[in-house]
Coordinates of C-alpha atoms in Angstrom, one line a residue:
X1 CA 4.4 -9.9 61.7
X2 CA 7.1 -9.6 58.9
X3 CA 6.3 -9.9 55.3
X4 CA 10.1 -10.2 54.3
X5 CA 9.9 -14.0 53.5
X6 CA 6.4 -14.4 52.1
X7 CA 5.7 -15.4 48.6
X8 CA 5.6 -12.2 46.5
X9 CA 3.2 -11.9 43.8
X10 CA 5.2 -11.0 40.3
X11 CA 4.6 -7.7 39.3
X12 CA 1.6 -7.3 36.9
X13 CA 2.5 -6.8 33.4
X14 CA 1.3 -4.2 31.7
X15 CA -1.3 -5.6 28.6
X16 CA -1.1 -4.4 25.3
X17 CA -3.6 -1.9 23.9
X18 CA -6.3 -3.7 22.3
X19 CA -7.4 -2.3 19.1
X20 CA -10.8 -3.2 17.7
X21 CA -10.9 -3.3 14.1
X22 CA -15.1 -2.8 12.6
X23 CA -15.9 -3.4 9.8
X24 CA -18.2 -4.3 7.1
X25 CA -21.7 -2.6 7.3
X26 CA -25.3 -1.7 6.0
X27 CA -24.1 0.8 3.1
X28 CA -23.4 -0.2 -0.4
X29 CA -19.3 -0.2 0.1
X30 CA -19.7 -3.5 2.5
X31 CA -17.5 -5.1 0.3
X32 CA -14.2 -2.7 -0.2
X33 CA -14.8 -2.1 4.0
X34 CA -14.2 -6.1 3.9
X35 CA -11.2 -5.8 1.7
X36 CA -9.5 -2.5 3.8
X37 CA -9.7 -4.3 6.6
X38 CA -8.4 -7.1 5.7
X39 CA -5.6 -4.7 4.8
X40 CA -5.2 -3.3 8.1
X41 CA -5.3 -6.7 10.2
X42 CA -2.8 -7.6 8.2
X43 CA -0.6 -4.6 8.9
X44 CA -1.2 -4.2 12.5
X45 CA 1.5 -5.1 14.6
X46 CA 0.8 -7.7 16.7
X47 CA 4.3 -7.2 19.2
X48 CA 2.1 -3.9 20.3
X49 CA -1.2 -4.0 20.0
X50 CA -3.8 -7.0 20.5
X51 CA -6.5 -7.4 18.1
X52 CA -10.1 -8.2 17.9
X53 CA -11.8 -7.7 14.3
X54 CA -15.4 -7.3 14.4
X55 CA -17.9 -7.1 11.3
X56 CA -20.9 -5.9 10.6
X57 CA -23.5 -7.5 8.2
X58 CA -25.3 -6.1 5.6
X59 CA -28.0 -6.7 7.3
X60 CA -26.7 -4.4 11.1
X61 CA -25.4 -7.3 12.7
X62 CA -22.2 -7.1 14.7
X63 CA -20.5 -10.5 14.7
X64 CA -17.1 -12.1 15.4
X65 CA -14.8 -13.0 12.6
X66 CA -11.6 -14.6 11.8
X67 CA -8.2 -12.8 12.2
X68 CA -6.9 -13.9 8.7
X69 CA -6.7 -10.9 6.0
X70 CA -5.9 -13.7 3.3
X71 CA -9.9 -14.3 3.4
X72 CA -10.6 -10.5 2.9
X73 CA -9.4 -9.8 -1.0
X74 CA -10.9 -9.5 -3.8
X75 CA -11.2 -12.7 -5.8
X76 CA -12.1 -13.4 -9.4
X77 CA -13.3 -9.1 -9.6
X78 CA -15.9 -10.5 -6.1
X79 CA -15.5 -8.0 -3.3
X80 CA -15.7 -10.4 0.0
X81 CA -18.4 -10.0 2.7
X82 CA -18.3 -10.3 6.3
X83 CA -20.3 -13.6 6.8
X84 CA -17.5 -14.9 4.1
X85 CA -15.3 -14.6 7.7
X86 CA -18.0 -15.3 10.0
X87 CA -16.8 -17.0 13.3
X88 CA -20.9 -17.9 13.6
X89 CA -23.8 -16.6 11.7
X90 CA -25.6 -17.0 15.5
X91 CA -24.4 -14.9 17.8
X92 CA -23.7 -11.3 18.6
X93 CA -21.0 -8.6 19.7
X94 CA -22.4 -6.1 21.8
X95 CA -20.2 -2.7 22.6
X96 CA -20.6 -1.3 26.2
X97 CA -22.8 2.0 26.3
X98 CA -21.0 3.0 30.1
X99 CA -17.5 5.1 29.8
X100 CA -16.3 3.4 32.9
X101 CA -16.9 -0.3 31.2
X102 CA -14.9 -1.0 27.8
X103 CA -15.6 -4.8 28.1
X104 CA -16.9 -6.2 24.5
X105 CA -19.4 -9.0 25.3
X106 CA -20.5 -11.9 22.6
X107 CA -23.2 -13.7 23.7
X108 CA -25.1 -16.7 21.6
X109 CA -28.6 -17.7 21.9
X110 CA -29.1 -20.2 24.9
X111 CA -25.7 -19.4 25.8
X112 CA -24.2 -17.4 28.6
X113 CA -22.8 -14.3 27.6
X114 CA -18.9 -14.1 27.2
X115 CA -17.4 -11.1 28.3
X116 CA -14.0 -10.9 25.3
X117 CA -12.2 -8.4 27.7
X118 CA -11.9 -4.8 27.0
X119 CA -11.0 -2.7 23.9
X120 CA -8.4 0.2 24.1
X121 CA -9.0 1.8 21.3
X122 CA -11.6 1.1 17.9
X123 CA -10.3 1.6 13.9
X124 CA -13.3 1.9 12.3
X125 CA -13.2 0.7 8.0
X126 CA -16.4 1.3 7.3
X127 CA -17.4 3.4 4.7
X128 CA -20.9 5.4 3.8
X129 CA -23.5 5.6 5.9
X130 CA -23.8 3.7 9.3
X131 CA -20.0 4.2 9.3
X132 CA -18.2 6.8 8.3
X133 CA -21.5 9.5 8.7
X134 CA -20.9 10.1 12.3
X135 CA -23.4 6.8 13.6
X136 CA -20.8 4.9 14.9
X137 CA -18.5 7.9 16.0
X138 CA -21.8 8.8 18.3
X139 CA -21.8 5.2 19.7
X140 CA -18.5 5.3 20.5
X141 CA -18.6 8.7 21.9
X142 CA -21.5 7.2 23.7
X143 CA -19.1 4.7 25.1
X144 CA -16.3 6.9 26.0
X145 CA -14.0 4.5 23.6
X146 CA -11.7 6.1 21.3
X147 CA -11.5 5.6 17.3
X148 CA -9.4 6.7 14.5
X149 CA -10.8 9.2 12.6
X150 CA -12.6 12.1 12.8
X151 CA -15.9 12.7 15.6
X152 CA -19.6 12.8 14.8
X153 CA -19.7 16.7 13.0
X154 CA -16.9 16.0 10.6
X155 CA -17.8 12.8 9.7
X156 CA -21.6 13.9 9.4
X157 CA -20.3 16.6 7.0
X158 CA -17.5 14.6 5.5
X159 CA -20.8 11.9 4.3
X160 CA -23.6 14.7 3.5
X161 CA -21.4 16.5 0.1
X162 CA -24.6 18.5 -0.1
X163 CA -23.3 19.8 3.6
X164 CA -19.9 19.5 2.9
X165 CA -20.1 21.8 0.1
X166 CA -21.4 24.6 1.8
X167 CA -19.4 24.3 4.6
X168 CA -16.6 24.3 2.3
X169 CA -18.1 27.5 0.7
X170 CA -18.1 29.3 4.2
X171 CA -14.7 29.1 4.7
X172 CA -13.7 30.4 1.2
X173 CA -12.8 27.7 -0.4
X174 CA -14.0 27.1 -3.8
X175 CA -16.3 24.1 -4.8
X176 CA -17.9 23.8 -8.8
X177 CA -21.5 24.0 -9.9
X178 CA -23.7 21.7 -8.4
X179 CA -27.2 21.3 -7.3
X180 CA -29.2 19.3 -4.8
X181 CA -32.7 17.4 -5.3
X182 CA -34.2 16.3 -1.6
X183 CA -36.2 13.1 -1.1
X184 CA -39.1 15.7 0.0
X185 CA -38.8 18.0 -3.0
X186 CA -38.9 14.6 -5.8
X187 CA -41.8 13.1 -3.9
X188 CA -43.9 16.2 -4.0
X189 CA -43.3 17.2 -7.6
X190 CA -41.3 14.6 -10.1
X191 CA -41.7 16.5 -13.3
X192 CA -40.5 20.0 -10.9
X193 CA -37.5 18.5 -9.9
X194 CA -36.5 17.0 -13.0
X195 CA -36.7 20.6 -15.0
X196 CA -34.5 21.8 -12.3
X197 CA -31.6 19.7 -13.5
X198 CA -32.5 20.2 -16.8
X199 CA -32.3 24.1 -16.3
X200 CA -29.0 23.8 -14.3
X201 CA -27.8 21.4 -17.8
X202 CA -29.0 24.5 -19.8
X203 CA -27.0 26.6 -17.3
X204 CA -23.7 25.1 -17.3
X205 CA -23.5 22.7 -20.4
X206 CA -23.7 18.7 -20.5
X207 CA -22.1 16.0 -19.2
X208 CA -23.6 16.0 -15.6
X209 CA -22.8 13.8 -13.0
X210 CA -25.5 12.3 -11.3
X211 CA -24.5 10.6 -7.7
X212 CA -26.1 9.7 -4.3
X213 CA -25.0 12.7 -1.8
X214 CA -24.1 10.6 0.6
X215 CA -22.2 7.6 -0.6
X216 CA -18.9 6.5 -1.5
X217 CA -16.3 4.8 -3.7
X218 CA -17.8 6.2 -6.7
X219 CA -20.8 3.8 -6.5
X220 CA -24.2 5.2 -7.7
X221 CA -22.6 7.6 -10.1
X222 CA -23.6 8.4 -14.0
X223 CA -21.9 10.7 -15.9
X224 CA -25.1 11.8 -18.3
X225 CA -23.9 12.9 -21.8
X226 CA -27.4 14.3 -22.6
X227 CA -31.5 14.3 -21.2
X228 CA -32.3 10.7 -23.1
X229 CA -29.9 9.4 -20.0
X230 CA -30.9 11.6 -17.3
X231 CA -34.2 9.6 -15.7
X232 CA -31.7 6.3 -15.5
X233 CA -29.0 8.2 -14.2
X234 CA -31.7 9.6 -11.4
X235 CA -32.9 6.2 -10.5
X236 CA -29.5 5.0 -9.7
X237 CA -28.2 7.0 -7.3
X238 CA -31.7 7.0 -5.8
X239 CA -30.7 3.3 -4.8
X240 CA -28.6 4.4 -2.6
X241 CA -29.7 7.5 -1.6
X242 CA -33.0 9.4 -2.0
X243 CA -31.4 12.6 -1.5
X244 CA -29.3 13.6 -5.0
X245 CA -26.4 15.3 -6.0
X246 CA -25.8 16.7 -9.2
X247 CA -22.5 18.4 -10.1
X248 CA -21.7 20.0 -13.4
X249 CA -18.0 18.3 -14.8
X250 CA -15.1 20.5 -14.5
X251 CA -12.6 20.6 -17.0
X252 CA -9.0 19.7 -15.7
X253 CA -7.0 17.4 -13.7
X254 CA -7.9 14.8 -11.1
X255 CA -5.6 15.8 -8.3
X256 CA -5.9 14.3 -4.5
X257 CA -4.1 15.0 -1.5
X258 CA -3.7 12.9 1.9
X259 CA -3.8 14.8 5.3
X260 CA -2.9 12.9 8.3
X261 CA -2.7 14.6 11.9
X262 CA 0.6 14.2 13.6
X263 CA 1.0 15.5 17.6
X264 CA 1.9 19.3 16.4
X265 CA -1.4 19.2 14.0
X266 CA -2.5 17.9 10.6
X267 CA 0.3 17.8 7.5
X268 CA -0.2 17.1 4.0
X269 CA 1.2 14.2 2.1
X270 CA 2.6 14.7 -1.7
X271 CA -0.6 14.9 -4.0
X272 CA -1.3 12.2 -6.8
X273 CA -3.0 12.3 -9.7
X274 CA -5.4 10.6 -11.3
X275 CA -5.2 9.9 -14.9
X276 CA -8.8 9.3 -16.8
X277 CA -9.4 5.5 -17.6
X278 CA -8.8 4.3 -20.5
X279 CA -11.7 1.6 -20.2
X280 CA -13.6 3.4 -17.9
X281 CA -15.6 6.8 -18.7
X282 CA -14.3 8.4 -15.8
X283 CA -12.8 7.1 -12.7
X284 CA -15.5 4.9 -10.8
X285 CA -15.6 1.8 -8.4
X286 CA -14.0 -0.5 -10.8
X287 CA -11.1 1.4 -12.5
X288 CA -10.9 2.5 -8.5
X289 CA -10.6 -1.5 -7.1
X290 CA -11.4 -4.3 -9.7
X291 CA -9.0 -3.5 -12.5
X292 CA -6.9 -0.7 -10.1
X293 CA -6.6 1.9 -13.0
X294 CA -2.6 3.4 -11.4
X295 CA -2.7 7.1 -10.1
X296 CA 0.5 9.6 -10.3
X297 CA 2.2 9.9 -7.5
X298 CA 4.0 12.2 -7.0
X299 CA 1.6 14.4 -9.2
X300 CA 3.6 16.2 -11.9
X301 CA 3.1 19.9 -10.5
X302 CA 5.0 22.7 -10.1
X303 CA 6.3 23.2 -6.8
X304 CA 4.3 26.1 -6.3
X305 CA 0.9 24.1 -7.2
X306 CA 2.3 21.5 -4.7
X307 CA 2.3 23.8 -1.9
X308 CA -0.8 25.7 -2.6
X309 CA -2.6 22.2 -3.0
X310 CA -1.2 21.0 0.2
X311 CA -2.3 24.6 1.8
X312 CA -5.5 23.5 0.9
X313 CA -6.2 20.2 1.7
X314 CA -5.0 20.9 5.3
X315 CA -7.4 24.0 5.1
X316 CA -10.7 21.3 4.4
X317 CA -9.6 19.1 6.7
X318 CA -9.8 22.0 9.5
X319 CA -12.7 23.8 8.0
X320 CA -14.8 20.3 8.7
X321 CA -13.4 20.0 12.1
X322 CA -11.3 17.1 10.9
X323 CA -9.4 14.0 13.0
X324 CA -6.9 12.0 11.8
X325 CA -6.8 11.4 8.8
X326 CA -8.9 13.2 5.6
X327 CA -8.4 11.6 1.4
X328 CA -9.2 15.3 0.1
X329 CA -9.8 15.6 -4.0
X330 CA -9.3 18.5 -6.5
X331 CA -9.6 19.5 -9.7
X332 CA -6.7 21.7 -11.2
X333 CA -9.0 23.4 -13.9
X334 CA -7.9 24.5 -17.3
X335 CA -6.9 28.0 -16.1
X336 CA -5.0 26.9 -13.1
X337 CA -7.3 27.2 -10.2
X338 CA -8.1 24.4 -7.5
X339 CA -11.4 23.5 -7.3
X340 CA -12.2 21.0 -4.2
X341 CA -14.7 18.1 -5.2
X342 CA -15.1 16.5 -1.9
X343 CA -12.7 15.0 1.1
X344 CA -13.1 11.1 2.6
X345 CA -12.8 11.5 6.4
X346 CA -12.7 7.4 6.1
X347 CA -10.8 6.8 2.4
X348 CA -10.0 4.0 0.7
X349 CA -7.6 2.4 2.8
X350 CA -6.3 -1.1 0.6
X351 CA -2.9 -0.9 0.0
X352 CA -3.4 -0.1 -3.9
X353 CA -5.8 2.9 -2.4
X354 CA -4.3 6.6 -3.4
X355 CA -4.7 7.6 0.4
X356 CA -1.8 5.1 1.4
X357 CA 0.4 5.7 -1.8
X358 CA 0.5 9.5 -1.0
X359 CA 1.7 8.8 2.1
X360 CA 4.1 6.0 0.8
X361 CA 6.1 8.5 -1.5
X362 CA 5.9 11.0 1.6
X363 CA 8.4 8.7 3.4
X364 CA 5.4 6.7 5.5
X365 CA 5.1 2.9 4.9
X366 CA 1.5 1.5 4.9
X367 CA 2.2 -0.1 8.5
X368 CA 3.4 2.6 10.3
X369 CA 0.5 4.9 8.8
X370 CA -1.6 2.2 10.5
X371 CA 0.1 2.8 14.1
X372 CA 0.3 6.5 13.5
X373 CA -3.6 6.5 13.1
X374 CA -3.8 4.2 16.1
X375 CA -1.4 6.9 18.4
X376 CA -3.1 9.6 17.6
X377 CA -6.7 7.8 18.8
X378 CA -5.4 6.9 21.8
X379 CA -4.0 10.5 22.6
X380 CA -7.6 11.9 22.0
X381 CA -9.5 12.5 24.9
X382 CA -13.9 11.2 23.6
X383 CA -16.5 13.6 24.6
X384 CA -16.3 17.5 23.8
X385 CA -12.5 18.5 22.2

């Protein structure tokens, strides 16, 4: 029988990739992870990709929210929150944990579950632990979805600076004084650990900065002037961290560097810098996001410090087995010499953020920065790379 005059079904077009943007989360910077992603929805470009934005409380849980970045700024010197966004404060995203499934499921209670189709591809804005530490990049992995950004390792090492440091170290790069107090090593012996800072303040002078190992966007941080501000200083970052790093300040210049992987490998944007405060003793989470204390950009450097900065920050970003995209921060020290601080495998990503700007000035608008990120995830192969 002939076929020739049978209805013939249109051919199927091809969907859109769907890109799932998390955010949110359990670690102190749930609020600036509200406000970058707000950033990103709103850059996104909706003629290629569809979109799905997914936050995650304070408290762990994934929910739905709206698709409007207008709700996601900061307001009145407020950071917003996820449940601010909320589609329902009842039910619950859950991620598929089979490679050959991608299909996001919400599901309310007394309800039957909704399958929401499947995601292509997920850009993760979390930052600090349950985020950007290599948790979510393992769940992913898990579920054979790819994500912007780099895998479990990195980000593990980008999140632990105690790690980071010494992995840094190994590959010759040069980090400044610093010292570590474990959560083991202050619960067996208080008074022990405490004269261990104060011995590494008689070693290398005072101010110190006090600061949670693994956080971010400067929260938790104290720069101590002398020992009547130590104990306070301790107690701090131990709110959001029980393990503590302690650094000895560097004289010099604030100097950071963007590195973003393109298909023939990483490249480095122009560097900025990042004048002290003028109401702020050095440069923490407010003069970072609430009053937006400006950065340099281009840093004024010679041309030679320009290229031996940029050598460098591409040099982290493969020493920590780095993907996609890496904020990496320097100090250019009093005799000329690059110290590295620490790199951001997830940086601050609002459109004020220094991560953006760099690459701004290096000829890369903040939307297509977004869709290069989202390229390169989908080019990744998951699993072992």
């Amino acid at each position: 029988m002939s076929t020739e005059n049978l209805p013939q079904n249109p051919a199927a077009q091809p969907r859109k990739p769907r890109v799932a943007v998390v955010f949110g989360g359990r670690s102190s910077e749930h609020g600036i992870s509200t406000v970058t992603a707000g950033a990103v929805l709103g850059a996104i470009d909706r003629t290629k990709y569809d979109v799905l934005p997914i936050g995650i409380t304070r408290d762990g849980r994934w929910v739905l929210t709206a698709d409007e970045p207008q709700r996601m700024a900061i307001t009145d010197r407020r950071t917003p929150e996820v449940l601010d966004v909320a589609e329902s404060t009842e039910g619950g995203v859950v991620l598929p944990v089979d490679p050959a499934n991608r299909e996001v499921v919400y599901s309310e209670p007394g309800a039957v579950p909704k399958a929401l189709g499947e995601v292509d591809v997920v850009f993760p804005v979390l930052h600090g632990p349950f985020g950007e530490d290599g948790t979510l990049q393992g769940l992913l992995e898990l579920s054979g979805v790819p994500y912007v950004g780099s895998g479990v390792l990195a980000s593990a090492v980008g999140q632990d600076k105690d790690y980071m440091k010494r992995v840094f170290t190994s590959f010759g790069l040069k980090v400044g004084p610093y010292m570590v107090i474990r959560p083991r090593e202050w619960q067996r012996d208080e008074s022990a650990a405490r004269k261990r800072i104060v011995d590494f303040a008689g070693e290398h002078g005072w101010p110190l900065f006090v600061k949670p190992a693994r956080a971010g966007s400067s929260i938790g941080i104290t720069k101590v002037e002398d020992l009547s501000g130590l104990d306070e200083a301790i107690a701090e970052a131990q709110r959001h961290d029980p393990k503590i790093l302690v650094e000895a300040a560097l004289s010099g210049r604030e100097i950071e560097c963007g590195v973003l992987e393109f298909e023939e490998g990483p490249r480095a944007s122009v560097p900025a810098e990042i004048p002290p405060p003028s109401a702020h003793a050095y440069y923490d989470f407010d003069a970072k996001y609430i009053d937006s204390t400006p950065g340099v950009v281009p840093a004024p450097l010679t041309d030679e410090q320009t290229a031996e900065l940029q050598r460098l920050a591409v040099e982290a970003f493969e020493a920590a087995s780095c993907e996609g995209l890496v904020r990496a921060d320097f100090f250019l020290t009093d005799d000329g010499e690059f110290v590295i601080n620490e790199i951001n495998t997830l940086p601050g990503f609002t459109p004020i953020s220094m991560y953006p700007k760099m690459w701004e000035a290096s000829g890369i608008g903040y939307a297509e920065l977004v869709d290069r990120l989202i390229q390169a995830a989908l080019r990744r192969p998951t699993g072992l790379r």
